Each structure stands twice: as structure tokens, then as C-alpha cells.
XYZ file of C-alpha atoms in Angstrom:
296
model
C -4.359 -0.402 18.719
C -3.813 2.238 15.601
C -4.289 1.156 11.809
C -2.125 -0.474 9.696
C -2.806 1.131 6.648
C -1.924 -0.071 3.525
C 0.105 1.916 0.597
C -2.054 0.668 -1.750
C -6.166 1.824 -2.659
C -8.187 4.047 -5.098
C -10.275 7.236 -3.714
C -12.606 9.266 -5.488
C -14.934 12.364 -5.554
C -17.326 13.875 -7.011
C -18.965 17.445 -6.820
C -19.978 20.979 -8.189
C -17.195 23.966 -8.067
C -16.180 27.058 -9.457
C -14.192 24.801 -12.365
C -18.413 23.112 -13.374
C -18.523 18.849 -12.716
C -15.347 18.208 -11.349
C -14.269 14.726 -9.994
C -11.135 14.134 -7.976
C -9.459 10.147 -8.363
C -6.332 9.526 -6.155
C -4.353 6.090 -6.853
C -1.918 4.573 -4.395
C 0.499 2.185 -4.735
C 3.701 1.873 -2.562
C 7.096 3.564 -2.537
C 9.505 4.186 0.019
C 8.500 7.472 0.507
C 5.550 10.324 -0.290
C 5.410 10.752 -4.382
C 2.691 13.094 -5.536
C 2.126 13.215 -9.392
C -0.494 15.238 -10.955
C -2.635 15.297 -13.835
C -4.035 17.853 -14.782
C -5.433 20.177 -17.358
C -3.663 23.242 -17.598
C -6.105 25.512 -16.635
C -6.032 23.500 -13.658
C -2.235 23.619 -12.925
C -2.183 25.620 -10.058
C -4.134 22.865 -7.974
C -1.119 21.173 -7.788
C -0.101 22.645 -4.233
C -3.545 22.348 -2.650
C -3.544 18.778 -4.069
C -0.536 18.192 -2.708
C -1.290 19.952 1.491
C -4.646 17.638 1.739
C -2.709 14.795 0.365
C 0.486 15.376 2.344
C -1.971 16.157 5.457
C -2.703 12.169 6.406
C -0.455 10.106 3.417
C 3.158 9.254 4.658
C 4.153 6.740 2.475
C 3.505 5.888 -0.995
C 3.464 7.191 -4.555
C -0.102 8.456 -5.235
C -1.303 10.045 -8.751
C -4.390 13.272 -8.671
C -6.227 13.264 -11.613
C -8.678 15.889 -11.747
C -11.258 16.096 -14.273
C -13.687 19.572 -14.761
C -16.530 19.795 -17.506
C -19.048 22.975 -17.402
C -22.356 22.501 -15.775
C -23.895 22.640 -19.365
C -21.037 22.519 -22.098
C -23.436 22.916 -25.128
C -24.505 26.571 -23.795
C -21.725 29.401 -24.381
C -24.452 32.229 -24.332
C -26.704 33.971 -21.205
C -29.799 34.755 -22.275
C -30.890 37.614 -19.462
C -34.847 36.420 -19.465
C -35.993 39.691 -17.495
C -33.708 42.274 -20.123
C -35.434 40.525 -22.755
C -38.894 40.979 -21.460
C -38.025 45.022 -21.082
C -36.414 45.208 -24.493
C -39.822 44.065 -25.901
C -42.185 46.364 -23.540
C -39.505 49.156 -24.719
C -39.760 48.491 -28.590
C -43.247 47.846 -28.448
C -43.819 51.501 -27.006
C -41.294 53.323 -29.182
C -42.880 51.930 -31.911
C -46.255 53.046 -31.245
C -45.032 55.976 -30.401
C -43.707 56.347 -33.647
C -46.592 54.887 -35.262
C -44.445 51.913 -36.326
C -45.829 48.109 -36.817
C -45.471 47.234 -33.380
C -45.284 43.856 -35.357
C -41.426 42.828 -32.663
C -39.081 40.189 -33.932
C -37.160 38.451 -31.820
C -33.624 39.538 -33.809
C -34.988 42.682 -32.420
C -34.764 41.405 -29.176
C -31.769 39.616 -28.800
C -29.875 43.440 -30.395
C -30.587 44.869 -27.721
C -27.346 45.326 -25.638
C -27.928 43.153 -22.132
C -29.939 40.760 -23.154
C -27.163 38.524 -24.781
C -23.549 37.891 -23.012
C -21.112 35.229 -23.450
C -20.531 33.115 -21.092
C -16.729 33.348 -20.175
C -14.485 31.030 -20.903
C -13.382 28.567 -17.594
C -11.594 29.946 -15.191
C -8.021 28.939 -14.319
C -7.624 27.718 -10.842
C -6.336 30.590 -8.196
C -3.712 30.240 -6.198
C -6.830 29.516 -3.653
C -9.631 27.645 -4.976
C -13.190 28.118 -3.235
C -14.327 26.467 -0.362
C -16.189 23.824 -2.470
C -13.376 22.569 -4.418
C -10.691 22.210 -0.928
C -13.664 20.158 0.478
C -14.166 17.658 -2.443
C -10.308 17.379 -2.200
C -11.304 16.489 1.642
C -13.377 13.882 0.585
C -11.107 12.121 -2.088
C -8.319 12.287 0.412
C -11.131 10.939 2.910
C -11.913 7.718 0.636
C -8.700 7.162 -0.511
C -7.935 6.243 3.388
C -10.672 4.607 3.990
C -9.821 2.137 0.976
C -6.013 1.529 2.805
C -7.438 1.100 5.969
C -10.090 -2.078 4.840
C -6.308 -2.795 2.839
C -4.769 -2.669 5.235
C -6.618 -5.001 7.909
C -7.062 -7.450 5.234
C -3.505 -7.671 4.825
C -2.597 -7.736 8.539
C -4.982 -10.800 8.615
C -2.564 -12.549 6.207
C 0.345 -11.711 7.086
C -0.648 -12.828 11.035
C -1.634 -16.144 9.562
C 1.624 -16.391 7.662
C 3.903 -15.804 10.981
C 1.215 -18.649 13.003
C 2.856 -20.535 9.845
C 6.379 -20.056 10.554
C 6.149 -19.982 14.220
C 4.720 -23.921 13.626
C 7.337 -24.611 11.310
C 10.318 -22.891 13.345
C 8.652 -25.572 16.343
C 9.288 -28.453 14.186
C 12.987 -27.531 13.632
C 13.816 -26.640 17.711
C 12.425 -30.268 18.068
C 14.404 -31.916 15.825
C 17.513 -30.294 16.442
C 18.472 -32.107 19.880
C 17.543 -35.509 17.977
C 19.575 -35.039 15.226
C 23.025 -35.144 17.256
C 21.334 -38.725 18.748
C 21.147 -39.677 15.565
C 23.776 -38.898 14.674
C 26.068 -40.406 17.167
C 24.018 -43.867 16.792
C 25.095 -44.203 13.078
C 28.386 -43.093 13.482
C 29.073 -46.237 15.818
C 26.892 -48.250 14.359
C 29.132 -47.975 11.203
C 32.846 -47.221 12.938
C 32.104 -50.996 14.557
C 30.641 -52.763 11.460
C 34.625 -51.529 10.096
C 36.180 -53.040 13.611
C 33.531 -56.097 13.871
C 36.623 -58.724 12.181
C 39.164 -57.121 14.903
C 37.145 -57.592 17.925
C 37.470 -54.637 19.637
C 34.018 -52.447 18.768
C 33.932 -48.724 19.443
C 32.671 -47.307 22.522
C 31.060 -43.977 23.378
C 33.407 -42.443 24.783
C 35.255 -42.975 21.433
C 33.181 -40.851 19.303
C 32.706 -38.474 21.802
C 34.899 -35.595 20.347
C 33.915 -36.450 16.732
C 30.690 -36.387 17.764
C 31.446 -33.003 19.255
C 32.806 -31.328 16.434
C 29.657 -32.294 14.015
C 27.304 -30.488 16.762
C 29.815 -27.173 16.363
C 29.203 -27.674 12.814
C 25.239 -28.227 12.956
C 24.337 -26.338 16.441
C 21.916 -24.035 14.976
C 20.965 -23.124 19.048
C 21.986 -19.242 18.735
C 19.895 -19.308 15.083
C 16.743 -20.533 16.320
C 16.579 -17.905 19.717
C 17.251 -14.967 17.311
C 14.739 -16.302 15.104
C 12.142 -16.662 18.127
C 13.532 -12.893 18.969
C 12.617 -11.894 15.579
C 9.004 -13.014 15.526
C 8.590 -12.219 18.533
C 9.194 -8.452 18.049
C 6.995 -9.154 14.909
C 4.041 -9.540 16.380
C 4.262 -6.752 19.014
C 4.725 -4.574 15.856
C 1.852 -6.541 14.622
C -0.083 -5.767 17.572
C 0.252 -2.011 17.615
C -0.388 -0.966 14.544
C 0.400 2.293 13.190
C 3.400 3.030 10.848
C 5.588 -0.429 10.908
C 6.052 -0.943 7.547
C 9.601 -0.616 7.546
C 10.726 -1.781 10.789
C 8.532 -4.488 9.243
C 10.762 -5.221 6.411
C 14.155 -4.676 8.185
C 13.298 -7.395 11.084
C 11.929 -9.555 8.164
C 15.221 -9.154 6.156
C 16.965 -10.554 9.242
C 14.825 -13.185 9.403
C 15.568 -14.479 6.359
C 19.162 -14.514 7.324
C 18.371 -16.925 9.984
C 16.586 -19.285 7.908
C 19.029 -19.164 5.536
C 22.163 -20.182 8.048
C 20.035 -22.461 9.762
C 19.349 -24.070 6.367
C 23.219 -24.593 5.271
C 24.367 -25.708 8.815
C 22.019 -28.660 8.950
C 21.891 -31.689 6.544
C 18.791 -33.493 8.079
C 16.012 -33.867 5.555
C 13.149 -33.013 7.552
C 14.528 -29.701 8.621
C 15.596 -29.348 5.427
C 11.782 -29.387 4.383
C 10.836 -27.157 7.070
C 13.664 -24.843 6.550
C 12.076 -24.364 2.401
C 9.014 -23.571 4.683
C 9.846 -21.031 6.635
C 11.453 -19.744 4.065
C 8.639 -19.275 1.180
C 6.301 -17.440 4.476
C 9.124 -15.287 4.828
C 8.810 -14.258 0.622
C 4.681 -13.825 1.090
C 5.478 -11.633 4.059
C 7.681 -9.648 2.725
C 5.605 -9.237 -0.548
C 2.546 -8.226 1.919
C 4.796 -5.932 4.313
C 6.179 -4.303 0.887
C 2.508 -2.463 0.893
C 2.353 -1.460 4.519
C 2.611 2.340 5.797
């Protein structure tokens, strides 16, 4: 069985890249197709194609918001001091002072003024068309974390959906058992009412006299075909759940057809017991549609 994936979930990864300490966070919700939104600082805007490629290789449906944050390794450090150059400068200055007969007392400011000892750190790098392997690996980790979360939610949703389908089938079976009884009850009530009216005429109505009326009633309330189609739709739903994979769209269509058949059963039947079960089936289908809307 292929895994059933939810379209909702969050995945994140942290690590050091050429941009400093970097966080990539992916937040996904349901959607009809794949839509990727970015929240990146201006200096990292060039990373959008790389991120979209990493997401698109594994995500088929859903709206994914991609957030990237990067902080310098040491944000307070704005200069770089070359320690070896500093010590070389101290030795050289002392040598020059001795040769010139000057004091060999060297101040720190004198050493720092020597070219090459102090260098300003460059501004934060801007994103290149192809970032470093470290950044690309970080993006892959974030996508993998998102997919793990979507898989966990998909398993939980699948369990809930399976339970709701079982509840639906229980109600459908009660309707199927009750439907033939409705005709018999109607025939009995009809005979009793008509015989009561004709009692004064000493001419009771025989069962044959109401066959036409019962037949007309049966045509109006017959739900055999609807129950057959409901059974077929439920069977297909269970097949899809067992197969797994990208089943969200197909399930949405099947549930729409299933609800149409249940509504027809409700409109045809005038029986209180069947009406109660129709309400139960409709409630199950509504819950199923909400859950299935989150499946890839």
C-alpha cells in the first residue's frame, strides 16, 4: 500500500550555511494544486527557484509557505583581526624602534594601524543562482521533515476515514433491511383504513383490490437502485483507501456522488426509521468530505 499523505503539516531544518545560521521552515495547508509562497529576506530572494525545485520534487498538492531566516554566526563581530599578522607587526615595530634608537614600547593602536592586521567583514552574502551544497542539503532536510509530518497526519486521517465509512455502512444496512418492511407496513395500513371506511357497507376490501395502490406507492418510494449505487460507491472508496497514494481528488468526487444518492433516498422515503438513518449517513459523508479535502 502506498502511503496516504495529508496536505497539511510543518517541516523545518536548521544549519550553518554561507548565509550564517539558517532556518528553513515549510508550512503546508490543503489546496487544489501545488502553490508555493515565499517569505525570504531581500538578500535571499534568489533562492526561490532552488526551494521550489526541492519542494516540487516531493509535494504534489497543497499550498506551501516557505520561510527562510539567516543570522550571521556572530552578529556583533564587524571586523576580523589577523592574529598572526598582529604578532608579526609587533615584532617588526620593535625591530624598527631598536634600530632607530627609539623606545620599544608599542601601543595596541600602533599595531592595529598596520595594514593587513584588521579587515572589515564583508556584508552578508546575497543568494547566488546555485547556493552551496550545505544550503541545498538543508532545504532537502526541511522537505523531508514536512513529508514525514504529512505522512503521520495522513495515517491518522486514514484511520478516522475508515471508521466513518464503517459507520456509514452500518446505517446503510439498516436502511436496506427496513426498505422491504415499509411496503408491507403500507399495505397493511391501507387495507385497515379502507376496510374501516367500507365496514358499514358490509363489503370488506380484499388484498387484490389494493395491489395497484401499493404498486404505485412502491414505485414512488423504491430505493433499490439508490442502495445499489451507494454500495458500489462505498466499495470503490474502500478500494482506494486500501490502495493508498494520491487518492484525495477521486475520493472527493465519489463522496459527492454518494451524498447525492443518500439525498435521493431521503427524499423518496417517508419512513421515520429510514429518515433517521439518512441523517446519520449524511453526517458521516459531511465529516468524510472535510477529512478527504486534506488528503493529497
